[in-house]
Amino acid sequence: LPAMRLPVPVLVGLRRLGLERAGDVLRQPRAPLARRFGAPLVLLLDRMLGEAATPFRSLRPPPEFQVVREMMEPLITRGGIDAALSRMLPALCAQLGDAGRGVLRLVLRAHRGDGTVQEAMLGLGLPSRDPAHLHRLLESRLEALEPRFGFERLDLLAERTEPLASLQSGMVAGATPAADAAALAQLIDRLGQRLAVWRLAPRASHWPERAAMKVDPFASIATPLGWAARPRPLRLLRQPEQIEVIAVLPDAPPRRIHWRGNWIEIRAAEGPERFEPEWWRDRPDRPVRDYYRVECADGTRLWVCRAGLPEASPRWFLHGVFA
């Protein structure tokens, strides 16, 4: 049993039961062992028999692109760290440029004199090898470093890279499309260090609350056929607000609506546009919706819907605002 590397309390408990060898334990019922000594003992037995995998931490190979600086004097101040990075980043970007690569994941490892290591990690949406841009992005990460008695060594590692072609300047004054894309990528990278950055992408659904989804700001977007064929409101309410409606006929457009305690006169209306439930994902009893684009007396344009057929006591909702 000692060869199984069992915890001392478990080893003592098994010996009190007269179990001295691994074979003695394997012949016992699993359930009583698990109740008395816990699931780790059962898992250890399965790993010993090869019935469960034994995870291990593999050694990661060093990154292909890295710059290491040994300090003659420990770095204590933020100014000293910035000065060291101002020399290390151009050297790393030169390596990337020679290989035609750009960094997507940049890691700074700071080794303190007491043997501890601190890390500052930076993730980018698009590959880059601009030292000034990378230094600006690292500034917010450096605030978390605690030098105490000083950093004796700095490692700058490009852990993840991608091919990056050089940007060719245009023959005329003004930014090229490639330069504009690079500038936008740098802006998104800076915002992404402090905020959650995303963009909206169309989704293949005619149901309004499903017609768009959040995606990565650098993700490629394909517009489904027929998407946005009809005008849609600029602002869709997160939760539709129920309203009261007066209409000339049950299936006619609204003439007046009661919203947030006020009656609003409708000057013009267009519709209806019917939305049927999506049978492959909606429940069978979900009511249909008839949407109207209405213009109020003050010029405000709203998107209102009638949930349910006119003869089935439908409910009215305000779902969006055009302007």
Tab-separated table of C-alpha atoms in Angstrom:
chain	number	residue	atom	x	y	z
A	1	LEU	CA	0.000	0.000	0.000
A	2	PRO	CA	2.768	2.576	0.642
A	3	ALA	CA	3.731	2.264	-3.043
A	4	MET	CA	0.292	3.602	-3.991
A	5	ARG	CA	1.168	7.017	-2.484
A	6	LEU	CA	-1.957	7.093	-0.366
A	7	PRO	CA	-2.516	9.856	2.197
A	8	VAL	CA	-1.341	8.817	5.645
A	9	PRO	CA	-4.851	8.823	7.251
A	10	VAL	CA	-6.169	6.550	4.459
A	11	LEU	CA	-3.166	4.233	4.756
A	12	VAL	CA	-3.634	3.926	8.541
A	13	GLY	CA	-7.372	3.264	8.140
A	14	LEU	CA	-6.819	0.502	5.617
A	15	ARG	CA	-4.255	-1.198	7.833
A	16	ARG	CA	-6.671	-1.120	10.739
A	17	LEU	CA	-9.035	-3.130	8.546
A	18	GLY	CA	-6.305	-5.708	7.923
A	19	LEU	CA	-5.646	-4.576	4.354
A	20	GLU	CA	-1.891	-4.643	3.773
A	21	ARG	CA	-1.524	-4.989	-0.016
A	22	ALA	CA	-3.103	-3.437	-3.091
A	23	GLY	CA	-4.717	-6.762	-3.976
A	24	ASP	CA	-6.455	-6.812	-0.593
A	25	VAL	CA	-8.036	-3.439	-1.342
A	26	LEU	CA	-9.042	-4.383	-4.883
A	27	ARG	CA	-11.011	-7.378	-3.602
A	28	GLN	CA	-13.183	-5.152	-1.418
A	29	PRO	CA	-16.557	-3.726	-2.582
A	30	ARG	CA	-16.148	-0.216	-3.973
A	31	ALA	CA	-19.158	1.403	-2.302
A	32	PRO	CA	-18.033	0.844	1.340
A	33	LEU	CA	-14.513	2.033	0.467
A	34	ALA	CA	-15.863	5.216	-1.112
A	35	ARG	CA	-18.144	5.918	1.879
A	36	ARG	CA	-15.367	5.443	4.407
A	37	PHE	CA	-12.304	6.849	2.610
A	38	GLY	CA	-13.792	9.060	-0.083
A	39	ALA	CA	-13.858	9.028	-3.874
A	40	PRO	CA	-10.092	9.774	-4.268
A	41	LEU	CA	-9.243	6.224	-3.122
A	42	VAL	CA	-11.564	4.696	-5.736
A	43	LEU	CA	-10.139	6.995	-8.418
A	44	LEU	CA	-6.606	5.989	-7.446
A	45	LEU	CA	-7.529	2.310	-7.811
A	46	ASP	CA	-8.980	2.951	-11.277
A	47	ARG	CA	-5.834	4.789	-12.321
A	48	MET	CA	-3.676	1.942	-11.017
A	49	LEU	CA	-5.644	-0.517	-13.158
A	50	GLY	CA	-5.537	1.757	-16.204
A	51	GLU	CA	-9.310	2.314	-16.194
A	52	ALA	CA	-8.961	6.078	-15.589
A	53	ALA	CA	-6.525	8.512	-17.141
A	54	THR	CA	-3.793	10.126	-15.074
A	55	PRO	CA	-3.407	13.768	-16.078
A	56	PHE	CA	-0.008	15.374	-15.951
A	57	ARG	CA	1.345	18.832	-16.652
A	58	SER	CA	3.409	18.762	-19.812
A	59	LEU	CA	6.451	20.957	-20.330
A	60	ARG	CA	5.664	23.705	-22.806
A	61	PRO	CA	8.399	24.344	-25.355
A	62	PRO	CA	9.842	27.845	-25.226
A	63	PRO	CA	8.234	30.269	-27.674
A	64	GLU	CA	9.983	30.832	-30.965
A	65	PHE	CA	10.132	34.596	-30.434
A	66	GLN	CA	11.354	35.947	-27.107
A	67	VAL	CA	13.616	38.599	-25.631
A	68	VAL	CA	15.296	38.170	-22.239
A	69	ARG	CA	16.992	40.901	-20.226
A	70	GLU	CA	19.080	40.297	-17.112
A	71	MET	CA	19.235	43.444	-14.983
A	72	MET	CA	22.484	44.633	-13.454
A	73	GLU	CA	20.393	46.393	-10.789
A	74	PRO	CA	16.888	45.249	-9.754
A	75	LEU	CA	14.038	47.223	-11.320
A	76	ILE	CA	11.956	48.796	-8.567
A	77	THR	CA	10.171	51.726	-10.197
A	78	ARG	CA	7.583	51.790	-12.951
A	79	GLY	CA	9.815	54.096	-14.944
A	80	GLY	CA	12.574	51.495	-14.953
A	81	ILE	CA	10.188	48.800	-16.184
A	82	ASP	CA	8.934	51.086	-18.973
A	83	ALA	CA	12.498	51.894	-19.991
A	84	ALA	CA	13.377	48.208	-20.203
A	85	LEU	CA	10.267	47.456	-22.269
A	86	SER	CA	11.067	50.318	-24.638
A	87	ARG	CA	14.222	48.405	-25.578
A	88	MET	CA	12.782	44.883	-25.477
A	89	LEU	CA	9.659	45.471	-27.592
A	90	PRO	CA	11.501	46.760	-30.691
A	91	ALA	CA	13.873	43.788	-30.465
A	92	LEU	CA	10.949	41.344	-30.294
A	93	CYS	CA	9.092	43.080	-33.138
A	94	ALA	CA	12.262	42.912	-35.242
A	95	GLN	CA	12.297	39.138	-34.790
A	96	LEU	CA	8.638	38.983	-35.793
A	97	GLY	CA	9.253	41.188	-38.820
A	98	ASP	CA	12.111	39.006	-40.061
A	99	ALA	CA	9.807	35.971	-39.858
A	100	GLY	CA	6.769	37.750	-41.332
A	101	ARG	CA	4.737	37.137	-38.181
A	102	GLY	CA	2.610	39.202	-35.824
A	103	VAL	CA	1.918	38.563	-32.156
A	104	LEU	CA	-1.543	37.610	-30.885
A	105	ARG	CA	-0.596	36.688	-27.312
A	106	LEU	CA	2.188	38.577	-25.573
A	107	VAL	CA	3.436	37.633	-22.106
A	108	LEU	CA	5.801	39.571	-19.863
A	109	ARG	CA	7.361	37.524	-17.057
A	110	ALA	CA	9.046	39.479	-14.291
A	111	HIS	CA	11.397	37.505	-12.027
A	112	ARG	CA	11.795	38.952	-8.532
A	113	GLY	CA	14.813	38.548	-6.339
A	114	ASP	CA	12.903	36.279	-3.928
A	115	GLY	CA	12.381	33.680	-6.668
A	116	THR	CA	8.750	34.475	-7.458
A	117	VAL	CA	7.561	35.212	-10.991
A	118	GLN	CA	4.808	37.630	-11.982
A	119	GLU	CA	3.117	37.700	-15.378
A	120	ALA	CA	1.384	40.352	-17.457
A	121	MET	CA	-0.492	38.851	-20.404
A	122	LEU	CA	-1.821	40.721	-23.419
A	123	GLY	CA	-4.237	39.341	-26.030
A	124	LEU	CA	-4.848	40.991	-29.388
A	125	GLY	CA	-7.641	40.586	-31.862
A	126	LEU	CA	-5.413	40.869	-34.936
A	127	PRO	CA	-1.676	40.148	-35.201
A	128	SER	CA	0.597	43.132	-34.637
A	129	ARG	CA	4.285	43.954	-34.399
A	130	ASP	CA	4.068	47.673	-33.696
A	131	PRO	CA	6.213	48.353	-30.585
A	132	ALA	CA	4.410	51.590	-29.694
A	133	HIS	CA	0.992	49.967	-29.942
A	134	LEU	CA	2.044	46.978	-27.842
A	135	HIS	CA	3.606	49.249	-25.221
A	136	ARG	CA	0.388	51.263	-24.918
A	137	LEU	CA	-1.634	48.074	-24.438
A	138	LEU	CA	0.767	46.762	-21.792
A	139	GLU	CA	0.566	49.926	-19.698
A	140	SER	CA	-2.640	48.903	-17.921
A	141	ARG	CA	-1.240	45.405	-17.261
A	142	LEU	CA	1.945	46.745	-15.684
A	143	GLU	CA	-0.024	48.384	-12.882
A	144	ALA	CA	-0.626	44.953	-11.329
A	145	LEU	CA	3.101	44.157	-10.994
A	146	GLU	CA	4.587	44.372	-7.480
A	147	PRO	CA	8.374	44.760	-7.654
A	148	ARG	CA	8.964	45.008	-3.875
A	149	PHE	CA	12.745	44.478	-3.762
A	150	GLY	CA	12.973	44.588	-7.550
A	151	PHE	CA	12.852	42.493	-10.716
A	152	GLU	CA	16.165	40.930	-11.661
A	153	ARG	CA	15.048	39.547	-15.027
A	154	LEU	CA	12.369	40.280	-17.614
A	155	ASP	CA	11.183	37.790	-20.256
A	156	LEU	CA	9.091	39.055	-23.166
A	157	LEU	CA	7.460	36.134	-24.990
A	158	ALA	CA	5.360	35.993	-28.147
A	159	GLU	CA	3.426	32.863	-27.189
A	160	ARG	CA	0.996	32.974	-30.097
A	161	THR	CA	1.694	34.431	-33.520
A	162	GLU	CA	0.157	34.509	-36.979
A	163	PRO	CA	1.469	35.446	-40.424
A	164	LEU	CA	1.425	39.209	-40.927
A	165	ALA	CA	2.336	40.836	-44.203
A	166	SER	CA	3.934	44.250	-44.203
A	167	LEU	CA	1.616	47.191	-44.866
A	168	GLN	CA	2.510	49.037	-48.068
A	169	SER	CA	1.980	52.777	-47.963
A	170	GLY	CA	-0.164	54.271	-50.724
A	171	MET	CA	1.183	56.233	-53.679
A	172	VAL	CA	-1.026	59.212	-52.813
A	173	ALA	CA	-1.680	61.123	-49.642
A	174	GLY	CA	-4.231	59.650	-47.292
A	175	ALA	CA	-4.715	56.357	-45.521
A	176	THR	CA	-5.001	53.125	-47.458
A	177	PRO	CA	-7.703	50.567	-46.643
A	178	ALA	CA	-5.060	48.332	-45.067
A	179	ALA	CA	-3.877	51.215	-42.879
A	180	ASP	CA	-7.462	52.006	-41.898
A	181	ALA	CA	-8.017	48.369	-40.923
A	182	ALA	CA	-4.824	48.375	-38.870
A	183	ALA	CA	-5.863	51.579	-37.084
A	184	LEU	CA	-9.285	50.137	-36.303
A	185	ALA	CA	-7.684	46.957	-34.968
A	186	GLN	CA	-5.426	49.009	-32.693
A	187	LEU	CA	-8.418	50.954	-31.373
A	188	ILE	CA	-10.371	47.757	-30.648
A	189	ASP	CA	-7.325	46.261	-28.921
A	190	ARG	CA	-7.051	49.288	-26.628
A	191	LEU	CA	-10.752	49.218	-25.788
A	192	GLY	CA	-10.656	45.465	-25.262
A	193	GLN	CA	-8.128	45.797	-22.436
A	194	ARG	CA	-10.729	47.567	-20.267
A	195	LEU	CA	-14.152	46.833	-21.785
A	196	ALA	CA	-16.014	43.949	-23.361
A	197	VAL	CA	-15.878	44.667	-27.098
A	198	TRP	CA	-18.172	42.926	-29.583
A	199	ARG	CA	-20.053	43.554	-32.786
A	200	LEU	CA	-23.483	42.532	-33.989
A	201	ALA	CA	-23.870	39.908	-36.678
A	202	PRO	CA	-27.064	38.886	-38.505
A	203	ARG	CA	-28.624	35.555	-37.618
A	204	ALA	CA	-30.802	33.427	-39.876
A	205	SER	CA	-34.073	34.114	-38.044
A	206	HIS	CA	-37.040	36.334	-38.849
A	207	TRP	CA	-38.017	36.620	-35.164
A	208	PRO	CA	-36.892	40.121	-34.108
A	209	GLU	CA	-35.127	39.234	-30.852
A	210	ARG	CA	-33.186	36.476	-32.632
A	211	ALA	CA	-32.231	38.363	-35.785
A	212	ALA	CA	-28.849	39.533	-34.429
A	213	MET	CA	-26.177	38.128	-32.129
A	214	LYS	CA	-22.965	39.279	-30.486
A	215	VAL	CA	-19.737	38.053	-32.072
A	216	ASP	CA	-16.033	38.766	-31.779
A	217	PRO	CA	-15.188	42.204	-33.225
A	218	PHE	CA	-12.772	40.617	-35.700
A	219	ALA	CA	-15.052	37.762	-36.776
A	220	SER	CA	-16.019	37.530	-40.440
A	221	ILE	CA	-19.736	38.100	-41.010
A	222	ALA	CA	-21.981	36.577	-43.652
A	223	THR	CA	-25.446	38.063	-44.172
A	224	PRO	CA	-28.179	35.427	-44.654
A	225	LEU	CA	-30.225	35.703	-47.832
A	226	GLY	CA	-33.192	38.034	-47.358
A	227	TRP	CA	-32.033	39.329	-43.979
A	228	ALA	CA	-33.149	42.943	-43.290
A	229	ALA	CA	-35.325	43.014	-46.400
A	230	ARG	CA	-37.876	45.067	-44.443
A	231	PRO	CA	-37.175	48.225	-42.419
A	232	ARG	CA	-36.399	47.546	-38.785
A	233	PRO	CA	-36.268	49.920	-35.793
A	234	LEU	CA	-32.986	51.485	-34.820
A	235	ARG	CA	-33.581	50.517	-31.192
A	236	LEU	CA	-35.203	47.250	-30.130
A	237	LEU	CA	-36.433	47.191	-26.533
A	238	ARG	CA	-34.789	44.536	-24.391
A	239	GLN	CA	-38.220	43.661	-22.966
A	240	PRO	CA	-41.332	44.607	-25.027
A	241	GLU	CA	-43.681	46.883	-23.076
A	242	GLN	CA	-47.385	46.060	-23.053
A	243	ILE	CA	-49.666	48.854	-24.278
A	244	GLU	CA	-53.385	49.485	-24.779
A	245	VAL	CA	-54.645	50.150	-28.285
A	246	ILE	CA	-57.792	51.662	-29.793
A	247	ALA	CA	-58.483	50.641	-33.405
A	248	VAL	CA	-61.431	51.128	-35.753
A	249	LEU	CA	-61.684	47.369	-36.373
A	250	PRO	CA	-60.153	44.391	-34.538
A	251	ASP	CA	-57.743	43.719	-37.414
A	252	ALA	CA	-57.125	47.394	-38.272
A	253	PRO	CA	-53.994	49.423	-37.409
A	254	PRO	CA	-54.015	51.277	-34.064
A	255	ARG	CA	-55.447	54.824	-33.938
A	256	ARG	CA	-54.474	55.590	-30.346
A	257	ILE	CA	-52.098	53.828	-27.953
A	258	HIS	CA	-51.778	54.098	-24.187
A	259	TRP	CA	-48.114	53.925	-23.220
A	260	ARG	CA	-46.522	54.787	-19.869
A	261	GLY	CA	-49.636	56.523	-18.586
A	262	ASN	CA	-50.306	58.691	-21.657
A	263	TRP	CA	-52.631	58.361	-24.626
A	264	ILE	CA	-50.800	58.978	-27.897
A	265	GLU	CA	-52.502	59.835	-31.180
A	266	ILE	CA	-51.343	57.871	-34.226
A	267	ARG	CA	-51.008	60.002	-37.375
A	268	ALA	CA	-50.073	57.235	-39.821
A	269	ALA	CA	-49.603	53.475	-39.735
A	270	GLU	CA	-48.152	50.868	-42.076
A	271	GLY	CA	-48.659	47.126	-41.833
A	272	PRO	CA	-49.278	44.540	-40.718
A	273	GLU	CA	-46.178	42.410	-41.199
A	274	ARG	CA	-46.900	38.934	-39.837
A	275	PHE	CA	-44.322	36.853	-37.974
A	276	GLU	CA	-45.080	33.160	-37.689
A	277	PRO	CA	-43.399	31.085	-34.915
A	278	GLU	CA	-40.314	29.163	-35.988
A	279	TRP	CA	-41.578	25.602	-35.682
A	280	TRP	CA	-38.085	24.101	-35.318
A	281	ARG	CA	-37.373	25.996	-32.076
A	282	ASP	CA	-40.624	27.531	-30.713
A	283	ARG	CA	-43.332	25.873	-28.671
A	284	PRO	CA	-46.422	24.893	-30.700
A	285	ASP	CA	-48.795	27.287	-28.914
A	286	ARG	CA	-46.696	30.436	-29.413
A	287	PRO	CA	-48.977	33.135	-30.893
A	288	VAL	CA	-48.318	34.852	-34.191
A	289	ARG	CA	-47.325	38.518	-34.220
A	290	ASP	CA	-48.581	41.312	-36.483
A	291	TYR	CA	-46.204	44.299	-36.532
A	292	TYR	CA	-47.130	47.876	-37.456
A	293	ARG	CA	-44.897	50.854	-38.115
A	294	VAL	CA	-46.747	53.812	-36.654
A	295	GLU	CA	-46.005	57.537	-36.573
A	296	CYS	CA	-47.171	59.577	-33.599
A	297	ALA	CA	-48.476	63.128	-33.737
A	298	ASP	CA	-45.101	64.492	-32.583
A	299	GLY	CA	-43.240	62.634	-35.352
A	300	THR	CA	-41.962	59.726	-33.246
A	301	ARG	CA	-42.059	56.439	-35.128
A	302	LEU	CA	-42.700	53.239	-33.176
A	303	TRP	CA	-42.817	49.523	-33.886
A	304	VAL	CA	-45.839	47.937	-32.215
A	305	CYS	CA	-47.123	44.404	-32.488
A	306	ARG	CA	-50.298	42.496	-31.854
A	307	ALA	CA	-49.571	39.118	-30.274
A	308	GLY	CA	-52.294	36.699	-31.281
A	309	LEU	CA	-55.019	36.677	-33.910
A	310	PRO	CA	-57.582	39.542	-33.846
A	311	GLU	CA	-60.436	37.207	-32.946
A	312	ALA	CA	-58.550	35.649	-29.988
A	313	SER	CA	-58.293	38.628	-27.580
A	314	PRO	CA	-54.730	39.564	-28.569
A	315	ARG	CA	-52.321	41.692	-26.548
A	316	TRP	CA	-50.426	44.697	-27.864
A	317	PHE	CA	-46.768	45.510	-27.243
A	318	LEU	CA	-44.297	48.230	-28.082
A	319	HIS	CA	-41.168	46.492	-29.342
A	320	GLY	CA	-38.961	49.137	-30.940
A	321	VAL	CA	-38.332	52.793	-31.751
A	322	PHE	CA	-37.316	53.930	-35.240
A	323	ALA	CA	-36.143	57.434	-34.373
